[in-house]
CSV table of C-alpha atoms in Angstrom, one decimal:
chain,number,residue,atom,x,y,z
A,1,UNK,CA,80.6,109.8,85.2
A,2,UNK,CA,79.0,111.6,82.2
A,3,UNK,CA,79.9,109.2,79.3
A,4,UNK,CA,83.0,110.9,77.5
A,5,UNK,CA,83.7,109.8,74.2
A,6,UNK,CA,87.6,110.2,74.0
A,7,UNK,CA,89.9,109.1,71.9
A,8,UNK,CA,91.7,105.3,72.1
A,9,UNK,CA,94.4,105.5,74.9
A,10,UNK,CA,93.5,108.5,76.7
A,11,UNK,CA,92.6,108.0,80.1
A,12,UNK,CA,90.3,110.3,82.3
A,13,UNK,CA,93.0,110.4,84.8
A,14,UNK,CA,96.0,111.4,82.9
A,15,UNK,CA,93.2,113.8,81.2
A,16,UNK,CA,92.4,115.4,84.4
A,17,UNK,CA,95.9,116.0,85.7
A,18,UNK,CA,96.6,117.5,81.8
A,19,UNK,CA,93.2,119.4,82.6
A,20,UNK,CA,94.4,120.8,86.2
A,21,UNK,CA,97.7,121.9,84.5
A,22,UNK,CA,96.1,123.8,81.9
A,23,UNK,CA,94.3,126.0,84.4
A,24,UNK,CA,97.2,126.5,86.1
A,25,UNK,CA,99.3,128.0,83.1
A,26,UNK,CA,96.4,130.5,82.9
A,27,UNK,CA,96.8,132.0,86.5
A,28,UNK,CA,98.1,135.3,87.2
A,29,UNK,CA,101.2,134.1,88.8
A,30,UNK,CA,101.3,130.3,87.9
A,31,UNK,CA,103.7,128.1,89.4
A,32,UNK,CA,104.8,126.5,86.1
A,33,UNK,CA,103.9,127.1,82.4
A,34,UNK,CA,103.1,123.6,80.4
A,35,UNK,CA,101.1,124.4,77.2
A,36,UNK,CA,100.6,121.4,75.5
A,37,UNK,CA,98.5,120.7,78.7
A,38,UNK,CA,95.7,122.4,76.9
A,39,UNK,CA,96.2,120.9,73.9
A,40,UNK,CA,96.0,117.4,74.8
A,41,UNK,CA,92.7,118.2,76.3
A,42,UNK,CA,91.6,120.3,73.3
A,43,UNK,CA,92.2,117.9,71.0
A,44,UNK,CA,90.5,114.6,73.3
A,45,UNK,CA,87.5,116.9,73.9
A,46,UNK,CA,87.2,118.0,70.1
A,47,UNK,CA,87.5,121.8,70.8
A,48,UNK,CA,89.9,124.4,70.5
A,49,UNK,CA,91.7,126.0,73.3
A,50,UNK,CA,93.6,128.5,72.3
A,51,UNK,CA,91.8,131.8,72.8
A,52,UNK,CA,91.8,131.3,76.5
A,53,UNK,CA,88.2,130.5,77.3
A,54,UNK,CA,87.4,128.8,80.0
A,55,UNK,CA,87.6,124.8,79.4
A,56,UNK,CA,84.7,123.0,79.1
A,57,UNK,CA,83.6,120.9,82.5
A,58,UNK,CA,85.9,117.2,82.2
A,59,UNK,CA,83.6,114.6,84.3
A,60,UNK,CA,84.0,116.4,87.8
A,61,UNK,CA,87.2,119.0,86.6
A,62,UNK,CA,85.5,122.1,86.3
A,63,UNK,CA,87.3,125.6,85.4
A,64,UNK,CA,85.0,127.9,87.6
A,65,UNK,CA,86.4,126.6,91.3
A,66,UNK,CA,82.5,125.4,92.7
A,67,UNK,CA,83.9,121.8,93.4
A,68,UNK,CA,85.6,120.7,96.6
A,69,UNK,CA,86.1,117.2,94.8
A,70,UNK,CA,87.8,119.2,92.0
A,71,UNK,CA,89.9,121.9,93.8
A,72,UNK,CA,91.3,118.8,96.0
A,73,UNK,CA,92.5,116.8,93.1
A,74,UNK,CA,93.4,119.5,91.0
A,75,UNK,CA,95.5,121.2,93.4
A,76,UNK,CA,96.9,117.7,94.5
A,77,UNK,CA,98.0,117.7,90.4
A,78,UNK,CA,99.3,121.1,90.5
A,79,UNK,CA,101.5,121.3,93.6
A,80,UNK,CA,103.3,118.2,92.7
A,81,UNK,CA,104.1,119.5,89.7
A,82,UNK,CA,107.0,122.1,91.0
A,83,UNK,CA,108.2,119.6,93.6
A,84,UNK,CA,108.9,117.0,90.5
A,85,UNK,CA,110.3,120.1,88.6
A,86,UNK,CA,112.6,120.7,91.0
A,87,UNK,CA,114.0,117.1,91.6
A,88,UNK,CA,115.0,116.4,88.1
A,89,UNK,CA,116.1,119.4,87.4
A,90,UNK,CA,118.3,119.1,91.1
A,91,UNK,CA,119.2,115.6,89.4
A,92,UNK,CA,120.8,116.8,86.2
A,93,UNK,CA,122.6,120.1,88.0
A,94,UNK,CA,124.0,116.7,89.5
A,95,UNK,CA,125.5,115.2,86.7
A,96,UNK,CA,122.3,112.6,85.7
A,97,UNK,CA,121.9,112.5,82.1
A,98,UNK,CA,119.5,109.6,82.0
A,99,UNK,CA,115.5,109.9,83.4
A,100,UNK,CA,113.1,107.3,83.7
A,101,UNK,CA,109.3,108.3,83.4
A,102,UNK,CA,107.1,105.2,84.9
A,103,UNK,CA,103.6,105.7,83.9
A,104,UNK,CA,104.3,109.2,82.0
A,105,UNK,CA,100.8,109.7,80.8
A,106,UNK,CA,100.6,113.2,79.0
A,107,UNK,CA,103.1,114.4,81.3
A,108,UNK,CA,105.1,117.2,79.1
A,109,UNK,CA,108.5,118.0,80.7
A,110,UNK,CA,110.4,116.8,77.9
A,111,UNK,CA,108.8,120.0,76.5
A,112,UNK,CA,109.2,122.2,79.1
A,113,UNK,CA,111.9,121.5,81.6
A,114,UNK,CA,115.4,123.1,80.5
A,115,UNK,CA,117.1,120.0,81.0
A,116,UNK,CA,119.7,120.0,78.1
A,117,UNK,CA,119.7,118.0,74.4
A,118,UNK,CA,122.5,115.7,76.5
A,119,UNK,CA,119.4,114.4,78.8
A,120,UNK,CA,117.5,111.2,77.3
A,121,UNK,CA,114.7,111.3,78.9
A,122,UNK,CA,112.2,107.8,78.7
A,123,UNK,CA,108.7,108.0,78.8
A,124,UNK,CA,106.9,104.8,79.7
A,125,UNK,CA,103.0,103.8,79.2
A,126,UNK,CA,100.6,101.9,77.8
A,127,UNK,CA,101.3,101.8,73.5
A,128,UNK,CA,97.7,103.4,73.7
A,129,UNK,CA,98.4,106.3,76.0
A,130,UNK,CA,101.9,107.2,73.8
A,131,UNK,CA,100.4,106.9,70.5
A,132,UNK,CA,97.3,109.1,71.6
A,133,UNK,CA,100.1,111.7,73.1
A,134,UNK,CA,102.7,111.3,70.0
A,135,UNK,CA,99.8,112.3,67.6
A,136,UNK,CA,98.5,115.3,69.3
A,137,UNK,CA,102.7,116.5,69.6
A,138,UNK,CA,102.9,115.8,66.2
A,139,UNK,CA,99.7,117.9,64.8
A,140,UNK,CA,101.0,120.7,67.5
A,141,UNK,CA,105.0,120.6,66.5
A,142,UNK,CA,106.1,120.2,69.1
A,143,UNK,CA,109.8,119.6,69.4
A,144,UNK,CA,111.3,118.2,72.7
A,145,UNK,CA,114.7,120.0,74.6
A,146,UNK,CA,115.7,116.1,75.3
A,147,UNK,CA,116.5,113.2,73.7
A,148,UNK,CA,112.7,111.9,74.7
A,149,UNK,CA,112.1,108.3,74.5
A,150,UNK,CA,108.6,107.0,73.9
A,151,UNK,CA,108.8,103.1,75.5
A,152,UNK,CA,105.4,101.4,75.1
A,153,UNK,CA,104.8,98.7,77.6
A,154,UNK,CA,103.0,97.3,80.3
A,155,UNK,CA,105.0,98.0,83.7
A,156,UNK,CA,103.7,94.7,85.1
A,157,UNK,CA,105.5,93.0,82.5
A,158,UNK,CA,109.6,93.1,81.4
A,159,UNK,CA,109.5,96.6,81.3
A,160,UNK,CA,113.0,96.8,82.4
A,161,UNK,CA,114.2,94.8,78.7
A,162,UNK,CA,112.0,97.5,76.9
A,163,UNK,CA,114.0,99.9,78.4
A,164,UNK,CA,117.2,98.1,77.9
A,165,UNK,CA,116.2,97.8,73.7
A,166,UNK,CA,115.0,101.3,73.5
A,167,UNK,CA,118.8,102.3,74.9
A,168,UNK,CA,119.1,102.6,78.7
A,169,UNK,CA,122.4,102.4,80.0
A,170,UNK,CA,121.6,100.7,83.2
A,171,UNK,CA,125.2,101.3,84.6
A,172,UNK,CA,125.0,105.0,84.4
A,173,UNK,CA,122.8,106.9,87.0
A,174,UNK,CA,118.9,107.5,86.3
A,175,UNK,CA,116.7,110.3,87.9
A,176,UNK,CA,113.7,107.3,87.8
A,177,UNK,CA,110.3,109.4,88.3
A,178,UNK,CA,106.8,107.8,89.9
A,179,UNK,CA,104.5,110.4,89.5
A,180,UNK,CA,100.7,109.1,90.3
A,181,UNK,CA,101.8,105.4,90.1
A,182,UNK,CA,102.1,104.0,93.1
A,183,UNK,CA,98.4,104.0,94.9
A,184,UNK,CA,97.3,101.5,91.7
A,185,UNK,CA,99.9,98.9,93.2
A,186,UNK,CA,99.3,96.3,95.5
A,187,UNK,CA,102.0,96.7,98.2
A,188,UNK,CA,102.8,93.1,96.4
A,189,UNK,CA,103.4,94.5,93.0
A,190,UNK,CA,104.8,98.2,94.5
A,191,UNK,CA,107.9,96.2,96.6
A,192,UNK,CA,108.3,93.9,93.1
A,193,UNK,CA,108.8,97.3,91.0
A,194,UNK,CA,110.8,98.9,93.2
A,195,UNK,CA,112.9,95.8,93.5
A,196,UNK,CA,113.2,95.7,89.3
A,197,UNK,CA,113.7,99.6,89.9
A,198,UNK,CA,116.6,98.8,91.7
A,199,UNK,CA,118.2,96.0,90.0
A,200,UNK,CA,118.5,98.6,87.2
A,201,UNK,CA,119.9,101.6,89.2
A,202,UNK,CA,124.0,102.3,88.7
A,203,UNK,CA,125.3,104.1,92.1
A,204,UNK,CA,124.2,107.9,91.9
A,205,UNK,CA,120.6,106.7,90.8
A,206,UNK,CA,117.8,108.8,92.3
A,207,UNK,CA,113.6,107.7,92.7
A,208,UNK,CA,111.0,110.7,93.2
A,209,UNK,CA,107.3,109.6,93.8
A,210,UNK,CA,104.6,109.6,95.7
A,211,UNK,CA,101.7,108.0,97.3
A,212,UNK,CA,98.9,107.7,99.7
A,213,UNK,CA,99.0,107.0,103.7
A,214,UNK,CA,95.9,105.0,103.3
A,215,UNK,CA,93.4,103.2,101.0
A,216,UNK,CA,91.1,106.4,100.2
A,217,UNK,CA,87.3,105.7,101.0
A,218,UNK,CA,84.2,106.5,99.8
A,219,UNK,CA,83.6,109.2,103.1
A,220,UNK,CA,86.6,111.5,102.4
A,221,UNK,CA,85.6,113.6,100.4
A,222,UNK,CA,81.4,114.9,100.0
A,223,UNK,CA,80.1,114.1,96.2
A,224,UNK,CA,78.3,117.1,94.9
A,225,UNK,CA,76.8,115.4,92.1
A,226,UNK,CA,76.3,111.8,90.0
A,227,UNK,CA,79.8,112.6,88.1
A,228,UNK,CA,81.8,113.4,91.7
A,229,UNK,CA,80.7,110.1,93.4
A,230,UNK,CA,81.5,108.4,90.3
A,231,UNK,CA,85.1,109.7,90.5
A,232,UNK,CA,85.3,108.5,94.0
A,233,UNK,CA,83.7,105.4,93.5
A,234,UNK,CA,86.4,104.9,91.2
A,235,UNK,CA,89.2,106.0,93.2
A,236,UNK,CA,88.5,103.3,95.6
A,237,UNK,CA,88.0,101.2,93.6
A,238,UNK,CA,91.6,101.6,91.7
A,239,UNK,CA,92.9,102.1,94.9
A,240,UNK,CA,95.5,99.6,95.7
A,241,UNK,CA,96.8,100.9,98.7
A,242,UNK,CA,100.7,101.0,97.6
A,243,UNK,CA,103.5,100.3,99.9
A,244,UNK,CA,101.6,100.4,102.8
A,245,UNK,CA,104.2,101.6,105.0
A,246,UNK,CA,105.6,105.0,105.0
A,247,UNK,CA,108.2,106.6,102.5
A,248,UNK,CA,111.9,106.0,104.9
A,249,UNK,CA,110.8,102.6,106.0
A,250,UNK,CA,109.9,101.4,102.8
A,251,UNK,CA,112.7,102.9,101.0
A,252,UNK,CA,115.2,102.1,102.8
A,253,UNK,CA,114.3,97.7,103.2
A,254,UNK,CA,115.3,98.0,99.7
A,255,UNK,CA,118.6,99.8,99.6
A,256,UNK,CA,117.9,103.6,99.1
A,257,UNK,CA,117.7,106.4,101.5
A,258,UNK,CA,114.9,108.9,101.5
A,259,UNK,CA,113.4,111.7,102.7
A,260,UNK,CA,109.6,112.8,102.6
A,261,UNK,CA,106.9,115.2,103.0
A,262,UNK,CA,103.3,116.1,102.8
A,263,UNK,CA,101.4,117.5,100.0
A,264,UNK,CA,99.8,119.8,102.3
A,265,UNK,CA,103.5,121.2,102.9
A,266,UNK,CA,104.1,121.8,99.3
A,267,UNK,CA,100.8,123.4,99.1
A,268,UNK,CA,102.3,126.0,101.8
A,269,UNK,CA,105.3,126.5,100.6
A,270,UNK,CA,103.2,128.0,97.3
A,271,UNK,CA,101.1,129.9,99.4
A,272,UNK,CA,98.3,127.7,98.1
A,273,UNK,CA,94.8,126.7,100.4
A,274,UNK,CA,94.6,123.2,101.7
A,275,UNK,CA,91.5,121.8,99.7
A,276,UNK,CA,89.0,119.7,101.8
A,277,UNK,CA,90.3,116.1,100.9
A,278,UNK,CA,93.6,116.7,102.2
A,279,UNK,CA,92.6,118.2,105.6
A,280,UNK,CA,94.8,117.1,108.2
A,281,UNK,CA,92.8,118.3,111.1
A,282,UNK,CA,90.2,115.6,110.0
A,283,UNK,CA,90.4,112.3,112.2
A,284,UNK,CA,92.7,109.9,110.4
A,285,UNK,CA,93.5,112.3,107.6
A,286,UNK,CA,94.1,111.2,103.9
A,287,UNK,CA,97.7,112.2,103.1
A,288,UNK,CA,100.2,112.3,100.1
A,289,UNK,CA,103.6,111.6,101.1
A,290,UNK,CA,105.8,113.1,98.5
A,291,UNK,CA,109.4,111.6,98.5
A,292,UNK,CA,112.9,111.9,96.8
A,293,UNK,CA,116.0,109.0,97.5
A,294,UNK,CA,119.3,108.2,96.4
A,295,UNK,CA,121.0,104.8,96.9
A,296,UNK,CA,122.3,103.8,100.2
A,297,UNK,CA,125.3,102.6,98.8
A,298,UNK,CA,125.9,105.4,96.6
């Protein structure tokens, strides 16, 4: 892609998905507001974004709608959003006053989400990727409705003692959230978390999360440009190929009973376009299966 000189600790991707939400608060009838979206890429771009002006071109993330690459990804970002939304918030209507963010990037709904000054919320990443995000809160003021958690660390490590010395409570239940995380895991590495996952879950303990039905390839998707094929060269290459088997099955060989749907659903329920990489009237169609569990035994 066009060389981007960001800041240490931000990463295109958690960029772009901040990116996609930012043009989504400025729609006529969006289907969430998060405004520290802007900010985050405001501040890694070196620009200011609060007069409303369209945001400057990111790689392939573009604010005037020409890209297919774009409006797939970016819509991907965007209709996952409410269907996360809705699960924690579900979750602490339930009684859940613990959530666990895996990979929480420059997610902001310890910001947004009404979920009570009760609710600790943790927020795991790389110590690069929270430091980046706990400066631009701080220069912004902003002030979390949570108890939020930073919890640097590595989740291929003992992420599960971090969270433990930063004051998880692994005997009460956790609303644990994988948003974007599991397509960079082997199916190796994505049955190890989930088993640490578990280990750590009290009964009433609920997973939300999501991944791919396939390894992506380079064919999916057409490349209008040097930065698009770029993107998707990267995509398969950081493609791990996850679980590898789908949502119930794989959920429920380790103790916890699911159920699961199709981005392309969620983008229906919204009354929002299928974008072209998501196409399911393509032979062997690239999905996102979006899922919620609970334990079995709970």
């Amino acid at each position: 892609m066009t060389q981007l000189h960001l800041p240490d600790g931000v990463g295109v991707t958690a960029l772009m998905a901040a990116y996609a939400r930012a043009q989504e608060m400025r729609r006529e009838a969006p289907l969430f507001v998060d405004e520290l979206a802007a900010q985050f890429v405001g501040d890694a771009l070196g620009i200011s974004t609060r007069d409303g002006s369209e945001l400057p071109r990111l790689g392939p993330a573009r604010d005037d709608g020409s890209s297919d690459l774009w409006n797939s990804l970016g819509g991907s970002f965007v209709a996952r959003t409410p269907f996360y939304d809705r699960y924690l918030q579900e979750r602490v209507a339930a009684g859940c006053r613990q959530i666990v963010q895996l990979g929480a990037g420059l997610d902001a709904r310890a910001f947004r989400l009404p979920l009570g000054s009760d609710v600790a919320m943790y927020e795991l990443d790389t110590p690069a990727v929270l430091d980046y995000k706990d400066g631009v809160l701080a220069r912004h003021g902003a002030e979390p409705v949570v108890k939020r958690v930073p919890v640097g660390v590595d989740l291929r490590e003992d992420w599960v003692g971090a969270l433990r010395v930063a004051g998880f409570c692994p005997d009460q239940p956790t609303a644990w959230m994988a948003e974007g995380l599991f397509m960079y895991f082997t199916a190796e590495e994505a049955n190890g978390l989930l088993r640490d996952i578990t280990a750590a879950s009290a009964p009433g303990s609920a997973l939300g999360g999501e991944y791919l039905s396939r390894r992506t390839r380079i064919d999916d998707v057409a490349a209008a440009d040097e930065d698009e094929r770029a993107l998707i060269e990267l995509s398969v290459a950081s493609d791990r190929g996850g679980p590898g088997v789908t949502p119930d099955v794989w959920l429920k060989s380790h103790g916890w009973r699911g159920e699961y749907h199709q981005l392309v659903d969620e983008l229906a329920a919204v009354g929002r376009p299928v974008p072209p990489l998501w196409d399911v009237e393509k032979p062997d169609p690239l999905r996102v299966w979006l899922f919620t569990a609970t334990l079995a035994s709970a």
